[in-house]
PDB file of C-alpha atoms in Angstrom:
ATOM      1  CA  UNK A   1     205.949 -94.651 -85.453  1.00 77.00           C
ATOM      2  CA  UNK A   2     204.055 -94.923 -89.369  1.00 83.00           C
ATOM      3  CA  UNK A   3     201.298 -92.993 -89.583  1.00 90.00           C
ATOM      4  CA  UNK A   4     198.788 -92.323 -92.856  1.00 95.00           C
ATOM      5  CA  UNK A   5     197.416 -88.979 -93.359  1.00 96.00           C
ATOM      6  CA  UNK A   6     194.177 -88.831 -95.990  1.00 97.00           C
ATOM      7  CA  UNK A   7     193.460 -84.805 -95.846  1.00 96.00           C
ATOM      8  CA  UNK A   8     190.025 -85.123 -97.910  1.00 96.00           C
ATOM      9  CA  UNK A   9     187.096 -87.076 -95.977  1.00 95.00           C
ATOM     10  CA  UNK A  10     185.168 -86.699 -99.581  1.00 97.00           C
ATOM     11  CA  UNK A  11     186.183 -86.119-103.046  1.00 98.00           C
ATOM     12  CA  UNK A  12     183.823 -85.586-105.777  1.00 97.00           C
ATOM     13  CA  UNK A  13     184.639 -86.084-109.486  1.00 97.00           C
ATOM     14  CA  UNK A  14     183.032 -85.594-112.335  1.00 97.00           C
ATOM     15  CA  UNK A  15     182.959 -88.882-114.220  1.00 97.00           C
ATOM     16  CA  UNK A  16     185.332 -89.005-117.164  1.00 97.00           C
ATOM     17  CA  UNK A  17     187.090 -86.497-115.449  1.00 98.00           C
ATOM     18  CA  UNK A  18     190.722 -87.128-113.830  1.00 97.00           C
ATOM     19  CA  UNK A  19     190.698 -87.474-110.245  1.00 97.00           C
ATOM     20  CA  UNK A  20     193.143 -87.858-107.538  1.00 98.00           C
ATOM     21  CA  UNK A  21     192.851 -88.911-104.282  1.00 98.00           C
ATOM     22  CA  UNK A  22     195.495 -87.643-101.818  1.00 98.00           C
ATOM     23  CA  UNK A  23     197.762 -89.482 -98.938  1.00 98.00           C
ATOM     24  CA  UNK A  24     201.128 -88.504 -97.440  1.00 97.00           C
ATOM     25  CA  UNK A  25     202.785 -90.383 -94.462  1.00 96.00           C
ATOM     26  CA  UNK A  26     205.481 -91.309 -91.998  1.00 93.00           C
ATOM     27  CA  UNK A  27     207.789 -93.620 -90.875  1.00 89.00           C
ATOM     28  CA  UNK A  28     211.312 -94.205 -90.112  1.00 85.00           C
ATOM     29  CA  UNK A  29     213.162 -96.061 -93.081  1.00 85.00           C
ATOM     30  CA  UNK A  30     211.931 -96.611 -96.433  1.00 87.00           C
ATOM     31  CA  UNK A  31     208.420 -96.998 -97.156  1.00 90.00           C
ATOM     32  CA  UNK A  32     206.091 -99.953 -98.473  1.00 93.00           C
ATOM     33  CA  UNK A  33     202.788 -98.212 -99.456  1.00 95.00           C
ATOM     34  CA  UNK A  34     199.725 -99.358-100.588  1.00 96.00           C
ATOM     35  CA  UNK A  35     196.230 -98.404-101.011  1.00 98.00           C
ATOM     36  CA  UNK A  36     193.022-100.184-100.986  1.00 97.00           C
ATOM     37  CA  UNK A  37     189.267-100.157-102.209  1.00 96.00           C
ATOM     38  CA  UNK A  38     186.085-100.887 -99.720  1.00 94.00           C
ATOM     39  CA  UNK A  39     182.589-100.801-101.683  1.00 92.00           C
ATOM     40  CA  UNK A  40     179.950-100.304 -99.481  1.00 87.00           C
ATOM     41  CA  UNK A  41     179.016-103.265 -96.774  1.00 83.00           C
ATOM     42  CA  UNK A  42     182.294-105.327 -97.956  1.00 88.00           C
ATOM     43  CA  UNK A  43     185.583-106.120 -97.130  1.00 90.00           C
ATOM     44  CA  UNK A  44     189.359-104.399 -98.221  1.00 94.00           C
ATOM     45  CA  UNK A  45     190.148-104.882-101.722  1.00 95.00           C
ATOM     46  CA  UNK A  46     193.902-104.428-102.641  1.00 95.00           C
ATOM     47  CA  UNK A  47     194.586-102.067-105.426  1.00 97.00           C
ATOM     48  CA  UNK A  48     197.963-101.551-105.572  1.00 97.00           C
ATOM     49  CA  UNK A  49     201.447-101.194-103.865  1.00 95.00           C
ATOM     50  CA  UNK A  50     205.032 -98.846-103.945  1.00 95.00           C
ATOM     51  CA  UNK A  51     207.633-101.200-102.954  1.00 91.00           C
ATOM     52  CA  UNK A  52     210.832 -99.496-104.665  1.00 90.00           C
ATOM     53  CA  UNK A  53     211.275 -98.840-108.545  1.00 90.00           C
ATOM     54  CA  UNK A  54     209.513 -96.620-111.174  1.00 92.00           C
ATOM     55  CA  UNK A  55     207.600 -94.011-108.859  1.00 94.00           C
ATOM     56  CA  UNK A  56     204.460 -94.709-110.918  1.00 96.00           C
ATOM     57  CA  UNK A  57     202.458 -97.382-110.148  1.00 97.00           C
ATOM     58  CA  UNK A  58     199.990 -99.314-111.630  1.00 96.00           C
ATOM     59  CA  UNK A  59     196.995-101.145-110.011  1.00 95.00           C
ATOM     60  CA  UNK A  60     193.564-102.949-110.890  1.00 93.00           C
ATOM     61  CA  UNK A  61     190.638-101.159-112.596  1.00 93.00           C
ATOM     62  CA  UNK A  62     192.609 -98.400-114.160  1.00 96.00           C
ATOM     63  CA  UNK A  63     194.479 -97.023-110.887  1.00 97.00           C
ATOM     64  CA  UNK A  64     197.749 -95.816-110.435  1.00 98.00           C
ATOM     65  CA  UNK A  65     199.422 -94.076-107.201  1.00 98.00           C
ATOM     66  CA  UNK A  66     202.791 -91.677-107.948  1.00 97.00           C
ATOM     67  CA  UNK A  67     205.594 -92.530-105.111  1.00 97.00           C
ATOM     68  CA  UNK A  68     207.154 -88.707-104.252  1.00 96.00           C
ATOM     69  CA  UNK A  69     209.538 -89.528-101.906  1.00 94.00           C
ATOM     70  CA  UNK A  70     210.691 -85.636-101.356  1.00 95.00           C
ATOM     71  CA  UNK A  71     206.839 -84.902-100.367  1.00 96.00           C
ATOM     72  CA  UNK A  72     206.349 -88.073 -98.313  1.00 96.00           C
ATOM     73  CA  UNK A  73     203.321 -88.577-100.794  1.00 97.00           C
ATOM     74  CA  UNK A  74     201.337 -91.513-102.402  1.00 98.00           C
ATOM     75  CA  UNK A  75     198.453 -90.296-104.077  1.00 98.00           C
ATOM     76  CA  UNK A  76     196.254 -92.263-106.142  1.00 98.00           C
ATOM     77  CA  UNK A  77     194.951 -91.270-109.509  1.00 98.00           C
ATOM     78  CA  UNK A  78     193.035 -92.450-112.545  1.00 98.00           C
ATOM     79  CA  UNK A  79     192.695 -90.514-115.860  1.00 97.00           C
ATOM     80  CA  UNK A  80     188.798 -90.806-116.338  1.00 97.00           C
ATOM     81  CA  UNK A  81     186.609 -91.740-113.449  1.00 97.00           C
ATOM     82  CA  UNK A  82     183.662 -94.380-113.717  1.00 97.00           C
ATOM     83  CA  UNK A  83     180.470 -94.004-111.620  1.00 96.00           C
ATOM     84  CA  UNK A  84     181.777 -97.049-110.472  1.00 95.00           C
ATOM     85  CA  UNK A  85     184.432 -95.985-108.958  1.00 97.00           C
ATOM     86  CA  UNK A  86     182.318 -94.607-106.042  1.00 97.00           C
ATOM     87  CA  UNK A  87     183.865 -95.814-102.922  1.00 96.00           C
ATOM     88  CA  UNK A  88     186.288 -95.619 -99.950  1.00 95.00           C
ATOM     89  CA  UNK A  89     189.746 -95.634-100.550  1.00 97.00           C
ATOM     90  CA  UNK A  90     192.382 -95.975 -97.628  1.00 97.00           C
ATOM     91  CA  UNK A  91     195.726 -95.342 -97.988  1.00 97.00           C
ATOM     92  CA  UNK A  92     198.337 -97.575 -95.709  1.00 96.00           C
ATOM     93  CA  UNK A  93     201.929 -97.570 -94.912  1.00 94.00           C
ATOM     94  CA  UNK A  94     204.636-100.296 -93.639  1.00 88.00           C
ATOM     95  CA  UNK A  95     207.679 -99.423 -92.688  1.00 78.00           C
ATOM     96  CA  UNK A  96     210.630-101.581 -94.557  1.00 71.00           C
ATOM     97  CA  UNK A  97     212.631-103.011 -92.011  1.00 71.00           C
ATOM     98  CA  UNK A  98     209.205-104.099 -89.806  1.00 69.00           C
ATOM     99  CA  UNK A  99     207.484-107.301 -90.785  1.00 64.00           C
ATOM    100  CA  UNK A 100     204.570-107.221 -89.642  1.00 75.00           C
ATOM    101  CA  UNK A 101     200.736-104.572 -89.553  1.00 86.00           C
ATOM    102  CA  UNK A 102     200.521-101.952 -91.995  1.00 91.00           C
ATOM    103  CA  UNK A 103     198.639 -98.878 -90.784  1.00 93.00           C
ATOM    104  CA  UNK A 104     195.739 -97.156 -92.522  1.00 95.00           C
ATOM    105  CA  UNK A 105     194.669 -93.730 -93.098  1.00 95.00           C
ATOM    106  CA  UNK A 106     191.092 -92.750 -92.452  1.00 94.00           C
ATOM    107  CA  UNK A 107     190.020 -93.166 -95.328  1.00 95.00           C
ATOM    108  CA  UNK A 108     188.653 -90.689 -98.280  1.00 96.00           C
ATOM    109  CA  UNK A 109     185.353 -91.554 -99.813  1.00 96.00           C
ATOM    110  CA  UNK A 110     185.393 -90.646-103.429  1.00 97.00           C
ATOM    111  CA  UNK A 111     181.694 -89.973-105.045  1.00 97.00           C
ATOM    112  CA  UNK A 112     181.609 -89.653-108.940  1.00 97.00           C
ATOM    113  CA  UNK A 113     178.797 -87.634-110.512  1.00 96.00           C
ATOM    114  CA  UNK A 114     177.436 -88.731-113.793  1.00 93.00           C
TER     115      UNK A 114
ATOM    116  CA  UNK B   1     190.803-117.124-106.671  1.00 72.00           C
ATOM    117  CA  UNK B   2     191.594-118.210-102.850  1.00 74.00           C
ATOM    118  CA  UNK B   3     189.710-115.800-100.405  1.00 91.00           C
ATOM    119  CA  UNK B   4     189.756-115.445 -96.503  1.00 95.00           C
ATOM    120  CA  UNK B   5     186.415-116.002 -95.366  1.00 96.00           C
ATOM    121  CA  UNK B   6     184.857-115.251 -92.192  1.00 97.00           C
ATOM    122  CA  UNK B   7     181.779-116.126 -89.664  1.00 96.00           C
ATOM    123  CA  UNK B   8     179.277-115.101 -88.757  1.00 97.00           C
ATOM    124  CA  UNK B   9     178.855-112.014 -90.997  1.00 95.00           C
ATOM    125  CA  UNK B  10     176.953-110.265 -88.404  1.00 96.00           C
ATOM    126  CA  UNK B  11     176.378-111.256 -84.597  1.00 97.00           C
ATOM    127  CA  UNK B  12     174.062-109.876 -82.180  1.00 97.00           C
ATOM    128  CA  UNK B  13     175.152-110.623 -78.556  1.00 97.00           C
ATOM    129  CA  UNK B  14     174.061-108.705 -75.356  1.00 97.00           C
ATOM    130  CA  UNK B  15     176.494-106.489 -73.334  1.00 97.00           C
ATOM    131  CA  UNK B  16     179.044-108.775 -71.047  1.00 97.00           C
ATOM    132  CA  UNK B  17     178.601-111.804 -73.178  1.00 97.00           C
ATOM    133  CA  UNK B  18     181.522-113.430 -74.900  1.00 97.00           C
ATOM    134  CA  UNK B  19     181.979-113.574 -78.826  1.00 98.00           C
ATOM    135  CA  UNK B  20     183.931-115.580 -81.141  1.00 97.00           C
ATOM    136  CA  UNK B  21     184.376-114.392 -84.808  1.00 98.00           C
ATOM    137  CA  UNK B  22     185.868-117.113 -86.681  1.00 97.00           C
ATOM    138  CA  UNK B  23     188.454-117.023 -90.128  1.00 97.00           C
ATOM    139  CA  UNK B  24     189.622-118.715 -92.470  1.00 96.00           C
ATOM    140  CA  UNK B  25     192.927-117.306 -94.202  1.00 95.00           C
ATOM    141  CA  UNK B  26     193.928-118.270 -97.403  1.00 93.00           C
ATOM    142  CA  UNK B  27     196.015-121.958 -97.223  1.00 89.00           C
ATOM    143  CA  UNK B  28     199.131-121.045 -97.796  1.00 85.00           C
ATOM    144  CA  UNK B  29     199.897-117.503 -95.710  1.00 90.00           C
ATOM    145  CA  UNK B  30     201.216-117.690 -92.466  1.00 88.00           C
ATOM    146  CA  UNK B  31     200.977-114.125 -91.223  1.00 91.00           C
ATOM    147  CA  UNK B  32     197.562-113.027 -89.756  1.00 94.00           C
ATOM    148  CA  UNK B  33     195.606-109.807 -88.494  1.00 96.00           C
ATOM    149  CA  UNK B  34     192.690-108.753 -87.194  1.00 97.00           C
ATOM    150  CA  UNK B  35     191.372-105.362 -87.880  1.00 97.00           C
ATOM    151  CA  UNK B  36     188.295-103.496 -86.734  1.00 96.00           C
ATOM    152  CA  UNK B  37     186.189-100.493 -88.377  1.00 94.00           C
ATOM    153  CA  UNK B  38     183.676 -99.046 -86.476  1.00 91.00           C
ATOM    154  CA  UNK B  39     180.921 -97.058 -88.475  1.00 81.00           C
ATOM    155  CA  UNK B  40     182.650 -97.241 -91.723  1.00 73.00           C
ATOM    156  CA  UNK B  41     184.961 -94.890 -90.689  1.00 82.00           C
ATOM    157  CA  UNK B  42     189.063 -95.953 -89.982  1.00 88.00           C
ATOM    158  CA  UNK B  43     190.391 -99.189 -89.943  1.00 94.00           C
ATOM    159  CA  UNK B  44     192.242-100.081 -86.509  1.00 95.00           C
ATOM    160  CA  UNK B  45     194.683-102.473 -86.397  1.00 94.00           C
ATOM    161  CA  UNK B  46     194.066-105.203 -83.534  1.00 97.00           C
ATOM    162  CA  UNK B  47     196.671-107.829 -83.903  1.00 96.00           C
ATOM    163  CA  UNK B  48     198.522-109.320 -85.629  1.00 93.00           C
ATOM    164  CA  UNK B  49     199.652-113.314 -85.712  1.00 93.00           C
ATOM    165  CA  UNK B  50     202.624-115.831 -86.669  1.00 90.00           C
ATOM    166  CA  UNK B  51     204.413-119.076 -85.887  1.00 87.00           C
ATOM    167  CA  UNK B  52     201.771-119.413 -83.561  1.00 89.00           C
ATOM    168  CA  UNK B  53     201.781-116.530 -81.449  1.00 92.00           C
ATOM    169  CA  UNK B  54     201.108-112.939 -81.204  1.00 94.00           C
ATOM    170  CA  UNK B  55     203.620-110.654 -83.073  1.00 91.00           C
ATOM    171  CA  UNK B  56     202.363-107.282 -82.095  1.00 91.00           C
ATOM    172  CA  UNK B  57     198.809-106.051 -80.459  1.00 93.00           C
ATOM    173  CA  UNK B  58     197.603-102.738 -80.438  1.00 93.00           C
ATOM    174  CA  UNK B  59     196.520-100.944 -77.458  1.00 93.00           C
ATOM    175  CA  UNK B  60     192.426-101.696 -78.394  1.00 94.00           C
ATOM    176  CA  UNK B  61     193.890-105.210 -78.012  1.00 96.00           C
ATOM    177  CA  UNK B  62     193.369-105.557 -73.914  1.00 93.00           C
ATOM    178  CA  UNK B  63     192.549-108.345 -72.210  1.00 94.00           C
ATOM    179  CA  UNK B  64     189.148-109.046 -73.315  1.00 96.00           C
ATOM    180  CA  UNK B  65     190.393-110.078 -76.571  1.00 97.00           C
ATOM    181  CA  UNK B  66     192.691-113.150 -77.406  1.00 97.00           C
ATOM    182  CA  UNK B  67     193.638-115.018 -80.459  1.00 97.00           C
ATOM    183  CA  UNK B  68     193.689-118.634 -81.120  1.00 94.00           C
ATOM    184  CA  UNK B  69     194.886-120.777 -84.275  1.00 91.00           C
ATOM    185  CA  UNK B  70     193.418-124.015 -82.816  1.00 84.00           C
ATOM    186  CA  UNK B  71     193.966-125.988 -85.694  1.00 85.00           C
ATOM    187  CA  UNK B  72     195.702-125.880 -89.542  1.00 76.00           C
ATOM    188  CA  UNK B  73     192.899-123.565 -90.668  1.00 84.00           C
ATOM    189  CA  UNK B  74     190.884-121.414 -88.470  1.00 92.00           C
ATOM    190  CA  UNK B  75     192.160-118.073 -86.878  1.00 95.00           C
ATOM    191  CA  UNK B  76     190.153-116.674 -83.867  1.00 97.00           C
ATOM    192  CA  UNK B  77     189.275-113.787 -81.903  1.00 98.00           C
ATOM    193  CA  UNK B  78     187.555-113.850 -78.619  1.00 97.00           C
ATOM    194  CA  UNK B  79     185.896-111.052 -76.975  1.00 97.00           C
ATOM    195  CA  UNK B  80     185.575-112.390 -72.917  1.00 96.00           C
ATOM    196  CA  UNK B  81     182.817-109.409 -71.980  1.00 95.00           C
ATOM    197  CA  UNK B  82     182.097-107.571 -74.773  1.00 97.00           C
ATOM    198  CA  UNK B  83     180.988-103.466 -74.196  1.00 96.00           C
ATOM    199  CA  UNK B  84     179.071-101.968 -76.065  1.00 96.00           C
ATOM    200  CA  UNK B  85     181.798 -99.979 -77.835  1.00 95.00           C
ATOM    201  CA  UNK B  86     183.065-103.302 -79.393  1.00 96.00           C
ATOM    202  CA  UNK B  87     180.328-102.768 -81.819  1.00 96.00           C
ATOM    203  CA  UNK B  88     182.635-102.650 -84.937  1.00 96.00           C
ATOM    204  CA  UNK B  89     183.097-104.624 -87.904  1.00 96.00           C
ATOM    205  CA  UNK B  90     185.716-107.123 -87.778  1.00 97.00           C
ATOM    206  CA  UNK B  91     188.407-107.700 -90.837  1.00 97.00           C
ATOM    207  CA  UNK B  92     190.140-110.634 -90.516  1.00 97.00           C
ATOM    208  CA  UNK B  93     193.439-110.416 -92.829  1.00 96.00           C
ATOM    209  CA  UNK B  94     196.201-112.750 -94.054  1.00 94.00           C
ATOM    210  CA  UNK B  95     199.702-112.561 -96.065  1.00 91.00           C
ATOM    211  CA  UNK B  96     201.946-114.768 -97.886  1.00 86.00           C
ATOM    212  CA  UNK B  97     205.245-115.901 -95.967  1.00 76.00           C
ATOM    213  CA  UNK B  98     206.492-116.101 -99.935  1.00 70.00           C
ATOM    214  CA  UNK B  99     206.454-111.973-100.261  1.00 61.00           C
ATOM    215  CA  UNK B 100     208.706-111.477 -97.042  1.00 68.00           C
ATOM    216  CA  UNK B 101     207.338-107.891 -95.644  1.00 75.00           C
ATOM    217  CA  UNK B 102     206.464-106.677 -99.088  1.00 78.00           C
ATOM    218  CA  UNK B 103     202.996-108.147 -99.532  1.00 83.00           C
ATOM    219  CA  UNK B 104     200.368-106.814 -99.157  1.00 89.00           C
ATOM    220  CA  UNK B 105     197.091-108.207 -96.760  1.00 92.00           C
ATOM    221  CA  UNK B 106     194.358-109.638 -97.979  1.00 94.00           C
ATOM    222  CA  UNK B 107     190.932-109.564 -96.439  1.00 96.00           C
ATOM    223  CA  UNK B 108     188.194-110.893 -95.929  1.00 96.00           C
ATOM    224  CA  UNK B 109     184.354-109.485 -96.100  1.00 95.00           C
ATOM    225  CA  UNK B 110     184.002-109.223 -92.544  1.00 95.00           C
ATOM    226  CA  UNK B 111     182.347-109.690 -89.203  1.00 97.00           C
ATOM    227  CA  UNK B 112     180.145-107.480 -87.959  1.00 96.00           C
ATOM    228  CA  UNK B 113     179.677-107.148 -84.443  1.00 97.00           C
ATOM    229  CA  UNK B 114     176.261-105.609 -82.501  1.00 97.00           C
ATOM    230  CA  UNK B 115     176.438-105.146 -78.995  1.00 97.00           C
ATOM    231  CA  UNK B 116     173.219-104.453 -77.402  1.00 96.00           C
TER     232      UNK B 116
END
């Protein structure tokens, strides 16, 4: 079975400060993982994805997500956080040789402090 | 930019009625979901859909709910009775054929559902 696990329900970040939002999962075969953006009272934005390459990823608005395979881990990261930033990020995971739902973590909602 | 769109953004029915939330997926993906999030909190898969039938349901999926693609554009789901724990907001989601199982789901702004 995949599963998502998302450790922090909050992180807060100072902005211009690095941040790092954290997501490890599980599933049988090689992973596709991906994480998403939800602003408040809207829908799943895609952010980016880990399909197989350079562990280091790079998404929209400045994110990027390392691939540790070893750790089972996926978290996302930007060097200096925005107030705009503020959000809820999910994590989500599809296992390769399926073709079909990806499963989400719970979601960590990220606050950054001017 | 194409966009999945859905209706109505928010519905009010009354416990034991039946509800249809209606999509739009973008024209040319052929794989779609439905998700649901209740309180802003995790996002459940429902089911997903392709070639015209269902390819996998979760176990929220019972039979109160069904899926329809009645014609080239529109993607469904139907709650027969709804309870009052269907309150949720409802993601509809499509993916491009063209990616194979590497693409990633695109959503839309969502449904939300108020059982009273």
């Amino acid at each position: 079975a995949q599963s998502v696990a998302q450790p922090e329900d909050q992180v807060n970040v100072a902005e211009g400060n690095p941040l790092t939002v954290k997501c490890t999962y599980s599933v049988s075969g090689n992973p596709y993982l991906f994480w998403y953006v939800q602003y408040p009272n809207r829908g799943l934005q895609f952010l980016l994805k880990y399909i197989t390459g350079d562990n280091l990823v790079k998404g929209s608005y400045g994110f990027e997500a390392e691939f540790n395979k070893s750790q089972t881990s996926f978290h996302l990261k930007k060097p200096s956080a925005l107030v705009s930033d503020s959000a809820l990020y999910f994590c989500a995971v599809r296992a390769s040789n399926r073709d079909d739902k990806i499963i989400f973590g719970k979601g960590t909602r990220l606050h950054i402090l001017p | 930019e194409p966009e999945v769109t859905q209706t109505p953004s928010h519905q009010v029915t009354q416990m034991g009625q039946e509800v249809i939330l209606r999509c739009v997926p973008i024209s040319n993906h052929l794989y779609f979901y439905w998700y649901r999030q209740i309180l802003g909190q995790k996002v459940e898969f429902l089911v997903s859909f392709y070639n015209n039938e269902i390819s996998e349901k979760s176990e929220i999926f019972d039979d109160q709910f069904s899926v329809e693609r009645p014609d080239g554009s529109n993607f469904t789901l139907k709650i027969r009775s709804t309870k009052l724990e269907d309150s949720a907001m409802y993601f509809c989601a499509s993916r491009d054929r063209r990616n194979s199982n590497t693409g990633e789901l695109f959503f839309g702004e969502g449904s939300r559902l108020t059982v009273l």
